[in-house]
Amino acid sequence: MSIFTLSHHKGMAGIEFILTAIPILLLGLGGYEFTRWYNTRHLLNIALAETARQASMAHANPETIEVTFEKAINPLFASGTQTEQRRQRYLHHIQTTLQNTPWQIHILNPTPAHFLDFQRKDLQITQQTGYAAIDNNYQKEQYQRQGIGTFSGEDIFAANVLTLSLIYPYKPIVPGIASLFKWLSPSQTDTYAHQIMEKGFLPMKHTFSIHMQSHPVQWPSLHNGKVLSSGKAHTIPSGKTSVDTCLGIWCQSPKTPLSSTIPSKKVKFEEISTHHPTTTHQPIATKQHHSLPVETKPPYTESIPSQQNHPLCGTTLCCS
């Protein structure tokens, strides 16, 4: 009787150990996977920031974005020697599995509407590449002259902000996580992130913005699909031009009067001009000893100056 009881207790102890060990093992594996995922996310943030910084000084060139990003993710594969070889093998494995690019970066800003509003045809980078470009110099003066864009509804400062959006496939190593991603993948979408989840990867999304340090150029997307631009270059409709034909930042084109560049929602000229008293000053001819006749001036009225009587007319500051 005692032998039967002893063996019975041994069986119960084994079952209790299994029931206790399985949750502990799952928690340990889950903690390791979460730590690895968090480390990958952190390194991707740093890589995207470095990519945006380099692109901001290279006219947002997609080729610069591609080369810089793939070098910036080397810390993900730094384990001894042959870091670049491991990175290339990993990206090749993802590309083969997905039958698509191993990662994607979208240039969200500047948008095609920004190029319609603020592009400059006389920039040297435009003449070299043939693509539309936005002037990065003297943005305050450009804003005072043009204000809010007609197509974008934003100003020149927003047009000179580079925004990159990254989608990177994360490959889990804990068994069962990949099957969970496949089960959670949406079935009614056909996006790049959906394709990643269908293959058992987790799409990691990051967005980073930085002010441009060079003229933004509307480049086309890369043929390999890794870097996608904000859209194809558009021609400016007739009658709604915002391209400055004058080389100086102060001069105004005769074909585009100042009033046409200030829509109803822009900053009014009165708000940016200096304030003057509206009271009528009496002429100083009241002094009896004044021998010369004094001309009486009309009261000052604040209005948008025309092209001819603008105080800065004829002043040209060349930037090229």
Coordinates of C-alpha atoms in Angstrom, one line a residue:
M1 CA 0.0 0.0 0.0
S2 CA 2.8 2.4 0.8
I3 CA 4.7 1.5 -2.4
F4 CA 1.6 2.4 -4.4
T5 CA 1.3 5.7 -2.6
L6 CA 5.0 6.5 -3.2
S7 CA 4.8 5.9 -6.9
H8 CA 1.5 7.8 -7.1
H9 CA 3.2 10.9 -5.5
K10 CA 6.2 10.6 -7.9
G11 CA 3.8 10.7 -10.8
M12 CA 2.0 13.8 -9.5
A13 CA 5.3 15.6 -8.9
G14 CA 6.3 15.0 -12.5
I15 CA 3.1 16.4 -13.7
E16 CA 3.4 19.4 -11.4
F17 CA 6.9 20.0 -12.7
I18 CA 5.8 20.0 -16.3
L19 CA 2.9 22.3 -15.6
T20 CA 5.2 24.7 -13.8
A21 CA 8.1 24.5 -16.2
I22 CA 6.2 25.1 -19.4
P23 CA 5.0 28.6 -18.4
I24 CA 8.4 29.5 -17.0
L25 CA 10.1 28.4 -20.2
L26 CA 7.6 30.3 -22.4
L27 CA 8.1 33.4 -20.3
G28 CA 11.9 33.1 -20.6
L29 CA 11.7 32.6 -24.4
G30 CA 9.2 35.5 -24.7
G31 CA 11.5 37.7 -22.7
Y32 CA 14.5 36.9 -24.8
E33 CA 12.5 37.5 -28.0
F34 CA 11.2 40.8 -26.7
T35 CA 14.7 41.9 -25.7
R36 CA 16.0 41.0 -29.2
W37 CA 13.1 42.9 -30.8
Y38 CA 13.6 46.0 -28.7
N39 CA 17.3 46.0 -29.5
T40 CA 16.5 45.7 -33.2
R41 CA 14.0 48.6 -33.0
H42 CA 16.5 50.8 -31.2
L43 CA 19.2 50.2 -33.7
L44 CA 16.8 50.8 -36.6
N45 CA 15.9 54.2 -35.1
I46 CA 19.6 55.1 -35.0
A47 CA 20.1 53.8 -38.6
L48 CA 17.2 55.8 -40.0
A49 CA 18.3 59.0 -38.2
E50 CA 21.8 58.6 -39.7
T51 CA 20.2 57.9 -43.1
A52 CA 18.1 61.0 -42.9
R53 CA 21.0 63.1 -41.8
Q54 CA 23.1 62.0 -44.8
A55 CA 20.2 62.5 -47.2
S56 CA 19.5 66.0 -46.0
M57 CA 23.0 67.0 -47.1
A58 CA 22.7 65.1 -50.5
H59 CA 19.5 66.6 -51.9
A60 CA 17.5 63.6 -50.6
N61 CA 19.1 61.3 -53.2
P62 CA 17.6 57.8 -53.0
E63 CA 20.9 56.2 -53.9
T64 CA 22.5 57.9 -50.8
I65 CA 19.6 56.7 -48.7
E66 CA 20.1 53.1 -49.8
V67 CA 23.8 53.0 -49.3
T68 CA 23.7 54.8 -46.0
F69 CA 20.9 52.7 -44.5
E70 CA 22.5 49.4 -45.3
K71 CA 25.7 50.4 -43.8
A72 CA 23.9 51.9 -40.7
I73 CA 22.3 48.5 -39.9
N74 CA 25.6 46.8 -39.5
P75 CA 25.4 46.8 -35.7
L76 CA 22.5 44.3 -36.1
F77 CA 24.9 41.8 -37.4
A78 CA 28.0 42.7 -35.4
S79 CA 29.1 39.5 -33.8
G80 CA 32.8 39.0 -34.3
T81 CA 34.1 39.4 -37.9
Q82 CA 32.4 39.3 -41.3
T83 CA 29.6 41.7 -40.3
E84 CA 28.9 42.9 -43.8
Q85 CA 28.8 39.3 -45.1
R86 CA 26.2 38.3 -42.4
R87 CA 24.2 41.4 -43.3
Q88 CA 24.2 40.5 -47.0
R89 CA 23.2 36.9 -46.3
Y90 CA 20.3 38.0 -44.1
L91 CA 19.0 40.6 -46.6
H92 CA 19.3 38.1 -49.4
H93 CA 17.4 35.5 -47.3
I94 CA 14.6 38.0 -46.7
Q95 CA 14.5 39.0 -50.4
T96 CA 14.3 35.4 -51.5
T97 CA 11.6 34.5 -49.0
L98 CA 9.4 37.6 -49.7
Q99 CA 10.2 37.7 -53.4
N100 CA 10.4 41.4 -52.8
T101 CA 12.8 44.0 -51.5
P102 CA 14.3 43.2 -48.0
W103 CA 13.2 46.7 -46.7
Q104 CA 11.5 49.8 -47.9
I105 CA 11.9 53.5 -47.2
H106 CA 9.3 56.0 -48.4
I107 CA 10.1 59.7 -48.9
L108 CA 7.0 61.2 -47.4
N109 CA 8.1 64.8 -47.5
P110 CA 8.6 67.0 -49.5
T111 CA 5.4 66.1 -51.4
P112 CA 4.7 66.6 -55.1
A113 CA 2.5 69.6 -54.1
H114 CA 5.5 71.2 -52.4
F115 CA 7.5 71.0 -55.6
L116 CA 4.6 72.5 -57.5
D117 CA 4.5 75.5 -55.1
F118 CA 8.2 76.1 -54.4
Q119 CA 10.4 74.6 -57.2
R120 CA 13.1 76.8 -58.7
K121 CA 14.1 76.1 -62.3
D122 CA 17.2 78.3 -62.1
L123 CA 18.9 76.1 -59.4
Q124 CA 22.2 74.5 -60.4
I125 CA 21.0 71.0 -59.2
T126 CA 17.9 71.3 -61.4
Q127 CA 20.0 72.1 -64.5
Q128 CA 22.3 69.2 -63.8
T129 CA 19.7 66.5 -63.1
G130 CA 16.6 67.8 -64.9
Y131 CA 14.5 67.2 -61.8
A132 CA 12.5 69.7 -59.9
A133 CA 14.2 71.2 -56.8
I134 CA 13.2 73.5 -54.0
D135 CA 15.4 76.4 -52.9
N136 CA 16.9 75.8 -49.4
N137 CA 18.4 79.2 -49.0
Y138 CA 16.8 82.3 -47.5
Q139 CA 13.7 80.6 -46.4
K140 CA 12.5 83.5 -44.3
E141 CA 12.7 85.8 -47.2
Q142 CA 10.9 83.3 -49.4
Y143 CA 8.1 83.0 -46.9
Q144 CA 7.7 86.8 -46.6
R145 CA 7.5 87.0 -50.4
Q146 CA 5.3 84.0 -51.2
G147 CA 3.7 82.8 -47.9
I148 CA 1.5 79.7 -48.1
G149 CA 1.6 77.5 -51.2
T150 CA -1.4 77.2 -53.4
F151 CA -1.3 73.4 -53.9
S152 CA 0.3 72.2 -50.6
G153 CA -1.3 74.6 -48.2
E154 CA 2.0 74.8 -46.4
D155 CA 5.0 77.2 -46.4
I156 CA 8.6 77.0 -47.5
F157 CA 9.7 75.8 -44.1
A158 CA 7.6 72.6 -44.4
A159 CA 8.8 72.1 -47.9
N160 CA 12.4 71.9 -46.7
V161 CA 11.7 69.1 -44.1
L162 CA 12.8 65.6 -45.1
T163 CA 10.6 62.8 -43.7
L164 CA 11.5 59.2 -44.2
S165 CA 9.3 56.2 -43.3
L166 CA 10.9 52.8 -42.9
I167 CA 9.4 49.3 -43.1
Y168 CA 11.8 46.6 -42.0
P169 CA 11.0 42.8 -41.6
Y170 CA 12.0 41.4 -38.3
K171 CA 12.7 37.6 -38.2
P172 CA 11.8 35.9 -34.9
I173 CA 13.9 33.0 -33.6
V174 CA 11.6 31.6 -31.0
P175 CA 9.6 28.7 -32.4
G176 CA 5.9 29.4 -32.9
I177 CA 6.2 33.2 -33.2
A178 CA 6.5 33.1 -37.0
S179 CA 3.3 31.1 -37.2
L180 CA 1.6 33.6 -34.9
F181 CA 2.5 36.4 -37.2
K182 CA 1.1 34.5 -40.2
W183 CA -2.1 34.0 -38.3
L184 CA -2.4 37.6 -37.3
S185 CA -1.7 39.0 -40.8
P186 CA -4.7 40.8 -42.4
S187 CA -6.3 39.0 -45.3
Q188 CA -7.8 42.0 -47.1
T189 CA -4.7 44.1 -47.8
D190 CA -1.9 43.7 -50.3
T191 CA 0.7 46.1 -48.9
Y192 CA 4.4 45.5 -48.3
A193 CA 3.7 45.1 -44.6
H194 CA 1.1 42.4 -45.3
Q195 CA 3.5 40.5 -47.4
I196 CA 6.0 40.5 -44.6
M197 CA 3.5 39.1 -42.1
E198 CA 2.3 36.4 -44.5
K199 CA 5.9 35.1 -44.6
G200 CA 6.2 35.0 -40.8
F201 CA 8.1 38.3 -40.3
L202 CA 7.1 41.2 -38.2
P203 CA 7.0 44.6 -40.0
M204 CA 8.9 47.2 -38.0
K205 CA 7.8 50.7 -38.9
H206 CA 9.8 53.9 -38.1
T207 CA 9.5 57.5 -39.2
F208 CA 12.1 60.3 -38.9
S209 CA 12.1 64.0 -39.9
I210 CA 14.9 66.4 -40.3
H211 CA 15.4 69.8 -41.8
M212 CA 17.1 69.8 -45.2
Q213 CA 20.7 71.2 -45.5
S214 CA 20.6 71.2 -49.3
H215 CA 18.1 71.8 -52.0
P216 CA 15.4 69.0 -52.0
V217 CA 15.1 67.3 -55.3
Q218 CA 12.2 65.3 -56.6
W219 CA 14.1 62.2 -57.6
P220 CA 12.4 59.1 -59.1
S221 CA 12.1 55.9 -57.1
L222 CA 14.8 53.3 -57.3
H223 CA 14.3 50.5 -59.7
N224 CA 14.9 47.9 -57.0
G225 CA 12.0 49.3 -54.9
K226 CA 14.0 49.9 -51.8
V227 CA 13.5 53.7 -51.8
L228 CA 10.2 55.1 -53.0
S229 CA 9.9 58.8 -53.8
S230 CA 6.8 60.9 -52.9
G231 CA 5.6 60.8 -56.5
K232 CA 6.3 61.6 -60.1
A233 CA 7.3 65.1 -61.1
H234 CA 4.4 67.3 -62.2
T235 CA 4.3 70.2 -64.6
I236 CA 3.0 73.4 -63.3
P237 CA -0.5 74.3 -64.7
S238 CA -0.7 77.3 -66.9
G239 CA -1.8 80.4 -65.1
K240 CA -0.7 79.1 -61.6
T241 CA 3.0 79.4 -61.6
S242 CA 5.0 79.7 -58.5
V243 CA 8.5 79.4 -60.1
D244 CA 10.6 82.5 -59.7
T245 CA 12.2 83.7 -62.9
C246 CA 14.3 86.2 -61.0
L247 CA 17.7 85.2 -59.8
G248 CA 17.7 87.4 -56.8
I249 CA 15.7 86.6 -53.7
W250 CA 14.3 90.1 -53.3
C251 CA 13.2 90.9 -56.8
Q252 CA 9.7 90.0 -58.1
S253 CA 8.9 88.7 -61.6
P254 CA 6.9 91.2 -63.7
K255 CA 4.7 88.2 -64.8
T256 CA 3.8 87.3 -61.2
P257 CA 2.7 90.4 -59.2
L258 CA 3.1 90.4 -55.5
S259 CA -0.7 90.3 -54.9
S260 CA -1.0 87.0 -56.8
T261 CA 1.5 85.2 -54.5
I262 CA -0.6 86.1 -51.3
P263 CA -3.8 84.1 -51.1
S264 CA -6.7 84.9 -48.8
K265 CA -5.3 82.7 -45.9
K266 CA -1.7 84.0 -46.1
V267 CA -0.1 86.4 -43.8
K268 CA -1.3 89.9 -44.8
F269 CA 1.2 92.5 -45.8
E270 CA 0.0 94.7 -42.9
E271 CA 1.0 92.0 -40.4
I272 CA 4.6 91.8 -41.5
S273 CA 5.2 95.5 -42.2
T274 CA 6.2 98.0 -39.7
H275 CA 3.4 99.8 -37.9
H276 CA 2.8 103.5 -38.7
P277 CA 0.5 105.9 -37.0
T278 CA -2.8 106.4 -38.8
T279 CA -3.4 109.9 -37.6
T280 CA -2.8 112.7 -40.0
H281 CA 0.2 114.8 -39.1
Q282 CA -0.1 118.6 -39.6
P283 CA 2.5 120.0 -41.9
I284 CA 5.4 121.8 -40.3
A285 CA 4.7 125.0 -42.1
T286 CA 3.3 126.5 -39.0
K287 CA 6.7 127.9 -38.1
Q288 CA 6.7 131.5 -39.2
H289 CA 10.4 131.7 -39.9
H290 CA 10.3 128.9 -42.5
S291 CA 11.0 130.5 -45.8
L292 CA 10.6 127.6 -48.1
P293 CA 7.1 126.3 -49.0
V294 CA 6.2 123.0 -47.4
E295 CA 4.3 120.4 -49.4
T296 CA 1.3 118.9 -47.6
K297 CA 1.5 115.0 -47.6
P298 CA -1.6 112.8 -47.6
P299 CA -2.2 110.5 -44.6
Y300 CA -0.4 107.2 -44.6
T301 CA -2.5 104.3 -45.7
E302 CA -1.3 100.7 -45.4
S303 CA -1.8 98.8 -48.6
I304 CA 0.0 96.2 -50.6
P305 CA 2.6 98.1 -52.7
S306 CA 2.6 97.6 -56.4
Q307 CA 5.7 96.4 -58.4
Q308 CA 6.7 100.0 -59.3
N309 CA 6.6 101.6 -55.8
H310 CA 7.9 98.7 -53.8
P311 CA 10.8 100.0 -51.6
L312 CA 13.0 97.0 -52.5
C313 CA 12.3 97.3 -56.3
G314 CA 15.6 97.1 -58.2
T315 CA 17.5 95.5 -55.4
T316 CA 18.8 92.1 -56.4
L317 CA 20.7 89.7 -54.2
C318 CA 22.3 86.9 -56.3
C319 CA 22.6 83.5 -54.8
S320 CA 24.2 81.5 -57.6

